[in-house]
GROMACS .gro file of C-alpha atoms in nm:
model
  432
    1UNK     CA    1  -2.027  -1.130  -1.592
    2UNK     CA    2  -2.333  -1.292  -1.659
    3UNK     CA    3  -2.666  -1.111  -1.786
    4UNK     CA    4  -2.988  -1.253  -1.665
    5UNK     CA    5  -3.290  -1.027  -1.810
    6UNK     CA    6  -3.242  -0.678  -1.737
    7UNK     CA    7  -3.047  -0.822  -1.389
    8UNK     CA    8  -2.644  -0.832  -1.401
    9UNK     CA    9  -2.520  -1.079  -1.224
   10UNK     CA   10  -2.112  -1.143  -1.099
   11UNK     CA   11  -1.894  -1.376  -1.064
   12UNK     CA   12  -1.776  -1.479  -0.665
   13UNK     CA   13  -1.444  -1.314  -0.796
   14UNK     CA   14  -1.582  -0.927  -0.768
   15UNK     CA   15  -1.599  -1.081  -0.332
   16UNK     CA   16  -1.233  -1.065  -0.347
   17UNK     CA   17  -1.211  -0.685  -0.530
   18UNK     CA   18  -1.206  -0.473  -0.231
   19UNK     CA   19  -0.965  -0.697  -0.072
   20UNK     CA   20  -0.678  -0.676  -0.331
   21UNK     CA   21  -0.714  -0.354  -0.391
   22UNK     CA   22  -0.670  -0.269  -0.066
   23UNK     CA   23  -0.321  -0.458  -0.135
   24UNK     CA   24  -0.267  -0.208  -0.433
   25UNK     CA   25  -0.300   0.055  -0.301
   26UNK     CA   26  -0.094  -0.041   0.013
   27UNK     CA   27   0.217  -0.182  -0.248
   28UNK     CA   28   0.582   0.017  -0.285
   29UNK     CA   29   0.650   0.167  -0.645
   30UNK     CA   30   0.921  -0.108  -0.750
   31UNK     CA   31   1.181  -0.016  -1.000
   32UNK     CA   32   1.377  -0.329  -1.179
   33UNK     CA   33   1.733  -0.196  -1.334
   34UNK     CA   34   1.831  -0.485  -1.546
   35UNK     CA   35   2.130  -0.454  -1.835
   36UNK     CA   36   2.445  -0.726  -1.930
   37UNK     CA   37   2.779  -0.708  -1.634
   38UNK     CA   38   2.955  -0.368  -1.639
   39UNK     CA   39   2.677  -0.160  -1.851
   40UNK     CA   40   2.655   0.056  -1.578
   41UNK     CA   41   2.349  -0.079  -1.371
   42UNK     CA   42   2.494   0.083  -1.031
   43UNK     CA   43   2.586   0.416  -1.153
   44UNK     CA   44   2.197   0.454  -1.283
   45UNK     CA   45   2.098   0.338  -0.930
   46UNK     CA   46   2.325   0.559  -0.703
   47UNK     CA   47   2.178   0.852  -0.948
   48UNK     CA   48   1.869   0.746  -0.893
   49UNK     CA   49   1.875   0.730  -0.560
   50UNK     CA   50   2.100   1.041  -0.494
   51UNK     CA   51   1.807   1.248  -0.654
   52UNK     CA   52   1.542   1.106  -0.453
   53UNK     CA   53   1.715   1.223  -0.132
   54UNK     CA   54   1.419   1.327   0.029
   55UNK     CA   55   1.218   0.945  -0.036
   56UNK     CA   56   1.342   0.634   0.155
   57UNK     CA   57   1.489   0.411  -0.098
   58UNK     CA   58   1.599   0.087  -0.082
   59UNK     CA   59   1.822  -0.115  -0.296
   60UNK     CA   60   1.857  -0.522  -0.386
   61UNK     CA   61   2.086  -0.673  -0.586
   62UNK     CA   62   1.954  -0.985  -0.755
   63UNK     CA   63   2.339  -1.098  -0.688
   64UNK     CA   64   2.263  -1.139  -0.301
   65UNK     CA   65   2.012  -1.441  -0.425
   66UNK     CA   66   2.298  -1.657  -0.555
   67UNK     CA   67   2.243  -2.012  -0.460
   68UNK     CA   68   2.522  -2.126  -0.214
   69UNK     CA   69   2.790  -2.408  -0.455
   70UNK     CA   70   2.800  -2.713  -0.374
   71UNK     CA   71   3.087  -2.961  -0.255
   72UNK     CA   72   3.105  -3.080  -0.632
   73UNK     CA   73   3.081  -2.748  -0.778
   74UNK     CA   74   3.328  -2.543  -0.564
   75UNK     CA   75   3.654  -2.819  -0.690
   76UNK     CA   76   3.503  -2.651  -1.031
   77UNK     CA   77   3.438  -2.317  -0.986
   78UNK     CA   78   3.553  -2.180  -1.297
   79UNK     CA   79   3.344  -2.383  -1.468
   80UNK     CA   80   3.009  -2.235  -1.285
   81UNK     CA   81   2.818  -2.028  -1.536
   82UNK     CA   82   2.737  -1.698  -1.311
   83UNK     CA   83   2.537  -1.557  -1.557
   84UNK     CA   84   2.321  -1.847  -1.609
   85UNK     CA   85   1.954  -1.816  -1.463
   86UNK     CA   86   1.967  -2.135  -1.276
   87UNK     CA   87   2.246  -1.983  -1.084
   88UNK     CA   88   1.964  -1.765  -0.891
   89UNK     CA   89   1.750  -1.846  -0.608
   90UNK     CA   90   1.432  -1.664  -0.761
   91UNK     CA   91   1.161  -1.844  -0.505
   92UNK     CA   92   1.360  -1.648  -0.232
   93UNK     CA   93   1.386  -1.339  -0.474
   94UNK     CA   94   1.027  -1.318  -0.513
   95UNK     CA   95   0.942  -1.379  -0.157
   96UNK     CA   96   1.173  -1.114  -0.031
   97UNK     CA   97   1.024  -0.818  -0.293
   98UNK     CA   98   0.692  -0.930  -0.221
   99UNK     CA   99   0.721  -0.848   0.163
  100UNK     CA  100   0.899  -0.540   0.076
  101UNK     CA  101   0.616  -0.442  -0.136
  102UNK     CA  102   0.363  -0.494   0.123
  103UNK     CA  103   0.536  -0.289   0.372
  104UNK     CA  104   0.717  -0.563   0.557
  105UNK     CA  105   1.085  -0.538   0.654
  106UNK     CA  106   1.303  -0.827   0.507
  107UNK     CA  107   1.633  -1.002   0.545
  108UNK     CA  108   1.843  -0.998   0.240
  109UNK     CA  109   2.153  -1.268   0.230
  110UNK     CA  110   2.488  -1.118   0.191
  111UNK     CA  111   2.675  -1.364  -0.108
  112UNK     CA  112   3.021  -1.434  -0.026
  113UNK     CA  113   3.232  -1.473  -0.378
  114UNK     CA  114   3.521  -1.549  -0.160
  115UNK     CA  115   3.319  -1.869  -0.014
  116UNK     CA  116   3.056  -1.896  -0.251
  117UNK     CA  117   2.785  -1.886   0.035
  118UNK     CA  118   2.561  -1.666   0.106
  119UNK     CA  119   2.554  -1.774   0.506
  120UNK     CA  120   2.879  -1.668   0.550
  121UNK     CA  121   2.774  -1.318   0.666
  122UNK     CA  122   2.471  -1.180   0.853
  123UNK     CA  123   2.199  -1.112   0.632
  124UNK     CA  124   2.104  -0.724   0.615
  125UNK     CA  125   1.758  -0.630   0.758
  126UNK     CA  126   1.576  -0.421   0.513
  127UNK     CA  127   1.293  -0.208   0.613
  128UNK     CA  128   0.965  -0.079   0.429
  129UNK     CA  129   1.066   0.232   0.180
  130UNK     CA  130   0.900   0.456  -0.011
  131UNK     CA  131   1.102   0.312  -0.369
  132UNK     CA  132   1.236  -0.053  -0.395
  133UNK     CA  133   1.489  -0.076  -0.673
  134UNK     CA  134   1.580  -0.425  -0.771
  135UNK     CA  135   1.909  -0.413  -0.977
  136UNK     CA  136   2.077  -0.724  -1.196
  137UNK     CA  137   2.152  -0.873  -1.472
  138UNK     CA  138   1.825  -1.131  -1.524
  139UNK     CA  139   1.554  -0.943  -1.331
  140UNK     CA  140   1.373  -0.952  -1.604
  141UNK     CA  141   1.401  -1.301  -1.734
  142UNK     CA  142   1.106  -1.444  -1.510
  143UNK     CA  143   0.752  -1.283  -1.555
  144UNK     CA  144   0.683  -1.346  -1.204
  145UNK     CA  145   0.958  -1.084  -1.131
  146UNK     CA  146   0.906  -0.901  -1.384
  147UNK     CA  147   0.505  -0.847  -1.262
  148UNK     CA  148   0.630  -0.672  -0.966
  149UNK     CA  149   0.763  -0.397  -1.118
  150UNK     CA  150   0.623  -0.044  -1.183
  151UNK     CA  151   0.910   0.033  -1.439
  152UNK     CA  152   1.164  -0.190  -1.607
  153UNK     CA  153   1.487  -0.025  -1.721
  154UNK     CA  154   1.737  -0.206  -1.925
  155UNK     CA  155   2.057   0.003  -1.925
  156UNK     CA  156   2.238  -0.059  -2.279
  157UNK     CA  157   2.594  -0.062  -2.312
  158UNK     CA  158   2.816  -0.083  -2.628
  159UNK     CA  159   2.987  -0.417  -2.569
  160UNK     CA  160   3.323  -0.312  -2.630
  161UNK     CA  161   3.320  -0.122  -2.315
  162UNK     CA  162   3.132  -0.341  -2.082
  163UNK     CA  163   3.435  -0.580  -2.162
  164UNK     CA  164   3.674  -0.329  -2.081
  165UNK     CA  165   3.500  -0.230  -1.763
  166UNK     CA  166   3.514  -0.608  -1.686
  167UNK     CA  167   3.877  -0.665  -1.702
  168UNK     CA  168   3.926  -0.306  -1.529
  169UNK     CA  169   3.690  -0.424  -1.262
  170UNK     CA  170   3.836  -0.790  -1.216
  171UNK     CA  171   4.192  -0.736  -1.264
  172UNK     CA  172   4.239  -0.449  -1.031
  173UNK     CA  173   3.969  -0.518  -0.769
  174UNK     CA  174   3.895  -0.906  -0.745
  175UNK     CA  175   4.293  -0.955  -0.856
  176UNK     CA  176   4.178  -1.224  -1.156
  177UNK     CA  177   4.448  -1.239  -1.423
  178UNK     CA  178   4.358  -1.090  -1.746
  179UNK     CA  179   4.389  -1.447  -1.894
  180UNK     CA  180   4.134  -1.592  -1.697
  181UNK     CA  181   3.867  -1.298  -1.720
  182UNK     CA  182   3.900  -1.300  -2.109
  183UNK     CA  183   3.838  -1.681  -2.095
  184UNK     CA  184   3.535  -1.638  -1.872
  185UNK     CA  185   3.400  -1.341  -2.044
  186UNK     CA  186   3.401  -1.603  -2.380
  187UNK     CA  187   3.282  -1.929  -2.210
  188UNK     CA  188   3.014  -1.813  -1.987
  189UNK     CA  189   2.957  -1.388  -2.001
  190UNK     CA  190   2.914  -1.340  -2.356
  191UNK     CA  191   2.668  -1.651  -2.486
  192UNK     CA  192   2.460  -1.570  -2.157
  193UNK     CA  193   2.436  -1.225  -2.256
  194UNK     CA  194   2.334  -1.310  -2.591
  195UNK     CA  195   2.095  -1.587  -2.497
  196UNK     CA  196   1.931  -1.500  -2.147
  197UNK     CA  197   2.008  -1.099  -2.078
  198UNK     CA  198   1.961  -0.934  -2.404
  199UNK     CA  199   1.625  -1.091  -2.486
  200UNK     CA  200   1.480  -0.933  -2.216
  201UNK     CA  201   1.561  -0.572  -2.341
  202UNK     CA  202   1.186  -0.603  -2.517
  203UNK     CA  203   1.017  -0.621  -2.178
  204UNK     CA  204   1.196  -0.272  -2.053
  205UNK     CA  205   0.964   0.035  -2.035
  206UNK     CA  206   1.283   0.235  -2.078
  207UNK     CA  207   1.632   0.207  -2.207
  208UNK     CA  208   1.903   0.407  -2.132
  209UNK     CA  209   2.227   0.385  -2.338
  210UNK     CA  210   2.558   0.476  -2.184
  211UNK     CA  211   2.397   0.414  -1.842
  212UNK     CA  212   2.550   0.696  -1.576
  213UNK     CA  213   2.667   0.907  -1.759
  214UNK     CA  214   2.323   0.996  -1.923
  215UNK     CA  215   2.188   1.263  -1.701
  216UNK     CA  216   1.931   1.331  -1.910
  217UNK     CA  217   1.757   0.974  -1.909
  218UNK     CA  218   1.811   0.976  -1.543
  219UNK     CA  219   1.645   1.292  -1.464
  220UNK     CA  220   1.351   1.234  -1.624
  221UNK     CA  221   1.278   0.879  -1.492
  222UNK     CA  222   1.317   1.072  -1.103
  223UNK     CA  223   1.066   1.312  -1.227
  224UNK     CA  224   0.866   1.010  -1.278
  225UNK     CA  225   0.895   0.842  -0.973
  226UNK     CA  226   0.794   1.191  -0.772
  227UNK     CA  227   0.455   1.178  -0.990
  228UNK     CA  228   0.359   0.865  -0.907
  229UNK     CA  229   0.479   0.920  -0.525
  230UNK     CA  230   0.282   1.217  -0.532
  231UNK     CA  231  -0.049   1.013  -0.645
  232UNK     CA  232   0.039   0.766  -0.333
  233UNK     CA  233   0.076   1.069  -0.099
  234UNK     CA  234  -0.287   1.147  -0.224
  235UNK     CA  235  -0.453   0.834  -0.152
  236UNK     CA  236  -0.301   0.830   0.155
  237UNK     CA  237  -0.434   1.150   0.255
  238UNK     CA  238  -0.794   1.054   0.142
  239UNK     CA  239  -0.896   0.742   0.203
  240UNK     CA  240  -1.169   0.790  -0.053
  241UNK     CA  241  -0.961   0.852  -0.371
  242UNK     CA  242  -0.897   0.543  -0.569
  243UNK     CA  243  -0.606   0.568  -0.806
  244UNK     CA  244  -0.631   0.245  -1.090
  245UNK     CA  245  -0.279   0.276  -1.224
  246UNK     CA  246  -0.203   0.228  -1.623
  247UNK     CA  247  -0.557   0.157  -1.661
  248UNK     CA  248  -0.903   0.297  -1.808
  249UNK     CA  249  -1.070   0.055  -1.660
  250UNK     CA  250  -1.224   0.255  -1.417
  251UNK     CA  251  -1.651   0.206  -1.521
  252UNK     CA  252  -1.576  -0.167  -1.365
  253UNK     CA  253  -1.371  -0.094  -1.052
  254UNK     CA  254  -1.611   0.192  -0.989
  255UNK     CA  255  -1.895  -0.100  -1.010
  256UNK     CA  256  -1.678  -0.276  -0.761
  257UNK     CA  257  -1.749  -0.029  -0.516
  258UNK     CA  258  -2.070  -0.116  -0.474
  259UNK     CA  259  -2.277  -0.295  -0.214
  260UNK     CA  260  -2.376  -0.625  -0.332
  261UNK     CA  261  -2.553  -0.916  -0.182
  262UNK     CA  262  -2.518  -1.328  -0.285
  263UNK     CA  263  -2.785  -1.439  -0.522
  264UNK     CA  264  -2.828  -1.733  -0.708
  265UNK     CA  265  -3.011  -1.828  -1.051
  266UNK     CA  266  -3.072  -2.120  -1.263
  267UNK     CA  267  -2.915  -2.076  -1.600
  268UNK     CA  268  -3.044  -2.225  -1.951
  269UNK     CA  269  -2.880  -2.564  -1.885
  270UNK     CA  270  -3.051  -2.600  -1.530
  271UNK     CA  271  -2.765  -2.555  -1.383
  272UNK     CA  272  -2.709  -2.353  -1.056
  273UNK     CA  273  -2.515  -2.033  -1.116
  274UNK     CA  274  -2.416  -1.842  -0.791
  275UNK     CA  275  -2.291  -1.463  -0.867
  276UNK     CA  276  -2.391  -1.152  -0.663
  277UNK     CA  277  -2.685  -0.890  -0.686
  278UNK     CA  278  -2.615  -0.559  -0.618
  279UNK     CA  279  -2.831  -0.432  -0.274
  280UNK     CA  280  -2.964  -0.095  -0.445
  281UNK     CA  281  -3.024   0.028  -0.790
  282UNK     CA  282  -2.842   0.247  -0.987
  283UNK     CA  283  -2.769   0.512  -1.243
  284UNK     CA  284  -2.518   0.698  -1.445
  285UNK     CA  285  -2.491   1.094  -1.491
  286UNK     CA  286  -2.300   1.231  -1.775
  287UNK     CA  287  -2.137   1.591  -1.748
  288UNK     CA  288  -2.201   1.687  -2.077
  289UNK     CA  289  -2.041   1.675  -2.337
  290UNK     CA  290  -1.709   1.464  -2.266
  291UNK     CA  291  -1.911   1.233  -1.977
  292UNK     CA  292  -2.072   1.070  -2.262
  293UNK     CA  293  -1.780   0.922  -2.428
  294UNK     CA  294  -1.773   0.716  -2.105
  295UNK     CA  295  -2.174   0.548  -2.154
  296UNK     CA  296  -2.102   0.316  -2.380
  297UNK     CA  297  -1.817   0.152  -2.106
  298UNK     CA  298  -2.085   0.166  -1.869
  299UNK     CA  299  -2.355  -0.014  -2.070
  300UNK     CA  300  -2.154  -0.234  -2.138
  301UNK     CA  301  -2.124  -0.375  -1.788
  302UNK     CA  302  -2.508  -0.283  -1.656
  303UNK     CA  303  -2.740  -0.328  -1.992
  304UNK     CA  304  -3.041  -0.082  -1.959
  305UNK     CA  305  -2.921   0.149  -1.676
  306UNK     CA  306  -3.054   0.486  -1.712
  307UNK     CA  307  -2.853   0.763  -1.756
  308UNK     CA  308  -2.913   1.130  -1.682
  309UNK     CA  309  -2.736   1.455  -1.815
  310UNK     CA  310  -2.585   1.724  -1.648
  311UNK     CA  311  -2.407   2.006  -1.835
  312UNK     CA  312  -2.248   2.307  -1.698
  313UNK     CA  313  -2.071   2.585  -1.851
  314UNK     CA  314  -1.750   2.620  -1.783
  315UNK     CA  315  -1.482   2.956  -1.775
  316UNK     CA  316  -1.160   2.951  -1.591
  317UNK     CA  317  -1.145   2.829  -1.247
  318UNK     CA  318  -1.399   2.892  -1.072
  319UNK     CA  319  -1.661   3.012  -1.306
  320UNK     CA  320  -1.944   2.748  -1.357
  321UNK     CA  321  -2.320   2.752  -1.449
  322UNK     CA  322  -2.593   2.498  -1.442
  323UNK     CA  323  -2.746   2.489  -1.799
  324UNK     CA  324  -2.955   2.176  -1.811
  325UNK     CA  325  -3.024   1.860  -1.628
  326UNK     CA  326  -3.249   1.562  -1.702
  327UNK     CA  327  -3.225   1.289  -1.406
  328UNK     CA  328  -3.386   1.026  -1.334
  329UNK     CA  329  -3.715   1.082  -1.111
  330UNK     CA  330  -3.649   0.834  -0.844
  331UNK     CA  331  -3.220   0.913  -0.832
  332UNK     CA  332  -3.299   0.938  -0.462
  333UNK     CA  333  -3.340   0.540  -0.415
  334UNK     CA  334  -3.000   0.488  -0.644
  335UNK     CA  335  -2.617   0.428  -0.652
  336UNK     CA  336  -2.485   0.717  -0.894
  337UNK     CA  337  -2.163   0.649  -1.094
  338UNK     CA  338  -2.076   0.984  -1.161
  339UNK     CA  339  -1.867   1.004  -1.556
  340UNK     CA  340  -1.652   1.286  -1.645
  341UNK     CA  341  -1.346   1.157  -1.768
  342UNK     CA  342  -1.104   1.454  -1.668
  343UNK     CA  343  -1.110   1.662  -1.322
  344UNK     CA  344  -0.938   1.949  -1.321
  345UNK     CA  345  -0.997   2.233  -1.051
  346UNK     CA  346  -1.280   2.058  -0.975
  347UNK     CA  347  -1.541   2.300  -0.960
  348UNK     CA  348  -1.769   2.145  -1.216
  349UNK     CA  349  -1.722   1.814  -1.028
  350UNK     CA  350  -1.845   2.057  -0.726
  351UNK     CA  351  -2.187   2.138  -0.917
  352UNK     CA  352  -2.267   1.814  -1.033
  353UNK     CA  353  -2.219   1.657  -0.722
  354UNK     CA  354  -2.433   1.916  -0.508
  355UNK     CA  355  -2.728   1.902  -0.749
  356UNK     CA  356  -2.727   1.563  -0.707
  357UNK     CA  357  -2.730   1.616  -0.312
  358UNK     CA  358  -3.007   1.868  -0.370
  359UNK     CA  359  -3.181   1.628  -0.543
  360UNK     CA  360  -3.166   1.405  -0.257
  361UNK     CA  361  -2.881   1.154  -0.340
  362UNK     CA  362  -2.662   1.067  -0.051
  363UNK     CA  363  -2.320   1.194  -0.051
  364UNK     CA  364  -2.204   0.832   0.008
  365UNK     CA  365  -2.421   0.691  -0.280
  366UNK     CA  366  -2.214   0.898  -0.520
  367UNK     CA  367  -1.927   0.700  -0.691
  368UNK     CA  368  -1.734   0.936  -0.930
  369UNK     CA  369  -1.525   0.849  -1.221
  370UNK     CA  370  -1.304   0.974  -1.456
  371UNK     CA  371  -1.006   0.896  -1.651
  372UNK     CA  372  -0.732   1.167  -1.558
  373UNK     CA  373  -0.723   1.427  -1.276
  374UNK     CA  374  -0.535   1.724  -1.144
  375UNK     CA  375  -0.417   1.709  -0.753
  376UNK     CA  376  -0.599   2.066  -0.720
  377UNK     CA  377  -0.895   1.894  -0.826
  378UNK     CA  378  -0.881   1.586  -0.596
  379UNK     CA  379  -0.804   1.819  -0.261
  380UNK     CA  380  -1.120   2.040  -0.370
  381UNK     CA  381  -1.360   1.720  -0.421
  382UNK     CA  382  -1.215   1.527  -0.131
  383UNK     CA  383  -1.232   1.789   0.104
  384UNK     CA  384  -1.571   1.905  -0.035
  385UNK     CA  385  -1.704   1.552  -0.020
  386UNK     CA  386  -1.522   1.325   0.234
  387UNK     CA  387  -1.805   1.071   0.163
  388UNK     CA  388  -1.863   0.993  -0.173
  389UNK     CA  389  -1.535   0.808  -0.347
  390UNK     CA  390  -1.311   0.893  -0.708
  391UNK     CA  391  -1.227   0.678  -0.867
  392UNK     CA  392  -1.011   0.770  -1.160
  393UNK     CA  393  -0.676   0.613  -1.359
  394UNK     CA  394  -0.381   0.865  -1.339
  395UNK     CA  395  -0.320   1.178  -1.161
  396UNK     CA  396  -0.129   1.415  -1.340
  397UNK     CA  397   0.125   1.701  -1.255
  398UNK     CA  398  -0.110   1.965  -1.191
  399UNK     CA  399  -0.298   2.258  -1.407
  400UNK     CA  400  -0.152   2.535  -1.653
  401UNK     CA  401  -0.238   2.923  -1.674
  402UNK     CA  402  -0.520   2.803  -1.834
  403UNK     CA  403  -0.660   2.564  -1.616
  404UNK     CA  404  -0.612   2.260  -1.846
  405UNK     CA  405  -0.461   1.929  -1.676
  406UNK     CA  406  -0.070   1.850  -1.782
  407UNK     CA  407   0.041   1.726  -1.940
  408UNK     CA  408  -0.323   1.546  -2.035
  409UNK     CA  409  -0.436   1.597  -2.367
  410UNK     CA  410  -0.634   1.863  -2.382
  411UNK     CA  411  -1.016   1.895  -2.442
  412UNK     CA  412  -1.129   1.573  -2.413
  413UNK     CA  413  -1.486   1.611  -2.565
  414UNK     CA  414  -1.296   1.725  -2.881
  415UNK     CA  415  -1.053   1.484  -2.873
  416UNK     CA  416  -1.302   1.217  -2.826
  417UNK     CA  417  -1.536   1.310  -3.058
  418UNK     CA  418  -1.317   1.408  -3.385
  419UNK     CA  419  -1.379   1.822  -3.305
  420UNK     CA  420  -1.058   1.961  -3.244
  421UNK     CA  421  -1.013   2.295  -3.377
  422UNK     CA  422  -0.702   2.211  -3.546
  423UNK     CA  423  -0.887   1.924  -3.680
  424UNK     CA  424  -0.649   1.711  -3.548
  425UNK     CA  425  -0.708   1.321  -3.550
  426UNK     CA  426  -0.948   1.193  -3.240
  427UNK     CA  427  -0.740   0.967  -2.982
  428UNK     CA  428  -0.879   0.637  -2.985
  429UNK     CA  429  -0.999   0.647  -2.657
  430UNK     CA  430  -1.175   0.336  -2.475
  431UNK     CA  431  -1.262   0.379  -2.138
  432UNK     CA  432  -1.357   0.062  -2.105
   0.00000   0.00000   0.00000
């Protein structure tokens, strides 16, 4: 972002904004189950996937991407390190979950072990789902796979008995003598383990020891999933609800919203700088007191904007009064960027945002943003005002006996600003 006088100009990237986050917003939740051979990857998947009954999931094993052996290599088989990342195809990995991601069915290679191929078989068409699951032993060994997922979970087994599980698994099933497992497991499964899969345990957003058989872990990862499936069922229910996941970034993509025209200007080395202008002016309006902690991230970005003040009293949920407001005189002619950082039954939202209709703002000039929301809140907004956009960072679960957002964290003003009751210590919160 470049500042020219009390102009902000941006960079040709903000062009390509609305266009990937369209993408976003369109993408599958991806989970990546990663964890060393026989620590119970498949168990936490079947779980997984039992619970979500009522969500179309879809599972793919990084096994199925297997490159096919060669001549050369099939006379030595037993000397092919499995476990090795060079034994994966992860160009044709990456292609497939991106596709799946966007919505786009998928054909996913079926890997022989008998052959060694991974043409031997039809491949198995794989439509769009609500949940992609990617399961194996090295998901999480490239970044480029690793990128794609919303939550990495490395399932950690003692490995004592993913050994024994091995030679269960190989003797009984794939009919390997025991001799032969225990010299693979020392030549090839263990020193991968210790050099490729186990390193990757610091990239996992959760671990879960003893894999299947902890319910606990398992329940509380679905319960998860459902929120965030629940904040996709939102945006797709109004088209003017923009959810920034894992991010309280929203002051810029809120910015990114608006209408903007190509302008260019000659910087201090005479040099032509080409950026964009934004079509109208505009403002912020606080709700005090906890809006404010959001000015600074908006100054920030747009040096000298004017700010106005709204602040309502709140009680329960619905009871709301208009105490004060200072606005700009001409808010009329401007883009407002709403700041409140939480919205909770959404009546206060309701207030500020029909003053500043009564005062003459269009509905679809109004941009408002704040950090966490209730879904009671975003149906009463949304339905309220089909026109103007939220855009906020996480939706929570819902709203208490108290009308407070949970789990959130509580008053936000207070928390912000050091003035908890219980003098507890402020979060260091920085919505920019």
């Amino acid at each position: 972002m470049c500042f020219v006088g009390s102009t902000t100009y941006w960079s040709k990237a903000v062009y390509t904004f609305e266009v990937q986050f369209i993408e976003l917003r369109l993408s599958r939740p991806a989970l990546g189950v990663a964890g060393g051979a026989a620590s119970g990857k498949t168990p936490v998947c079947d779980l997984i996937i039992e619970q979500l009954h009522d969500q179309r999931v879809v599972l793919v094993n990084q096994d199925s991407f297997y490159y096919n052996l060669t001549a050369e290599e099939l006379t030595k088989v037993h000397e092919y390190n499995f476990d090795h990342p060079d034994a994966f195809n992860t160009e044709q990995l990456l292609r497939a979950m991106e596709k799946l991601k966007h919505g786009q069915a998928v054909d996913i290679p079926k890997y022989d072990f008998k052959s060694y191929k991974n043409d031997v078989f039809p491949a198995r068409r794989v439509n769009p789902s609500d949940v992609i699951i990617l399961e194996g032993i090295l998901i999480f060994h490239d970044p480029r796979v690793r990128d794609l997922m919303s939550m990495k979970i490395f399932v950690d087994t003692d490995a004592d008995v993913r050994l024994a599980r091995r030679i269960r698994r190989d003797t009984v099933q794939k009919g390997r003598d025991i001799n032969t497992v225990l010299d693979q497991y020392s030549k090839f499964v263990k020193p991968a383990f210790d050099d490729f899969i186990l390193p990757t345990k610091k990239y996992a957003d959760v671990i879960i020891p003893r894999g299947g058989d902890n319910h606990v872990a398992i329940d509380l990862i679905v319960q998860h999933i459902r929120t965030k499936l629940g904040q996709h069922d939102l945006c797709k229910i109004y088209p003017n609800l923009y959810v920034i996941h894992s991010t309280f970034q929203v002051v810029e993509h809120g910015l990114g919203h608006l209408p903007f025209t190509e302008k260019q200007v000659i910087t201090p080395t005479d040099s032509v700088y080409t950026g964009v202008d934004f079509c109208k002016r505009l403002c912020g309006v606080s709700v005090i007191r906890s809006g404010e902690s959001m000015e600074n991230a908006l100054r920030a970005c747009c040096k000298g904007i004017k700010i106005g003040k709204i602040l309502i009293h709140r009680e329960g949920d619905n009871g709301q009064e208009l105490i004060y407001e200072k606005l700009p005189n001409d808010i009329s002619d401007r883009h407002v960027l709403l700041l409140d950082p939480i919205l909770g039954t959404g009546n206060s939202a309701v207030q500020a945002i029909s003053l500043l209709i009564k005062k003459g703002v269009p509905e679809s000039n109004i941009i408002f943003l704040n950090l966490i929301s209730a879904p009671q809140g975003v149906h009463v907004v949304c339905k309220r005002f089909p026109r103007i956009k939220i855009v906020t960072s996480e939706i929570e679960v819902g709203l208490n006996k108290d009308f407070r957002v949970i789990p959130g964290m509580g008053e936000f003003g207070d928390r912000y600003f050091g003035t908890d009751d219980d003098d507890q210590p402020p979060v260091p919160v920085v919505p920019h």
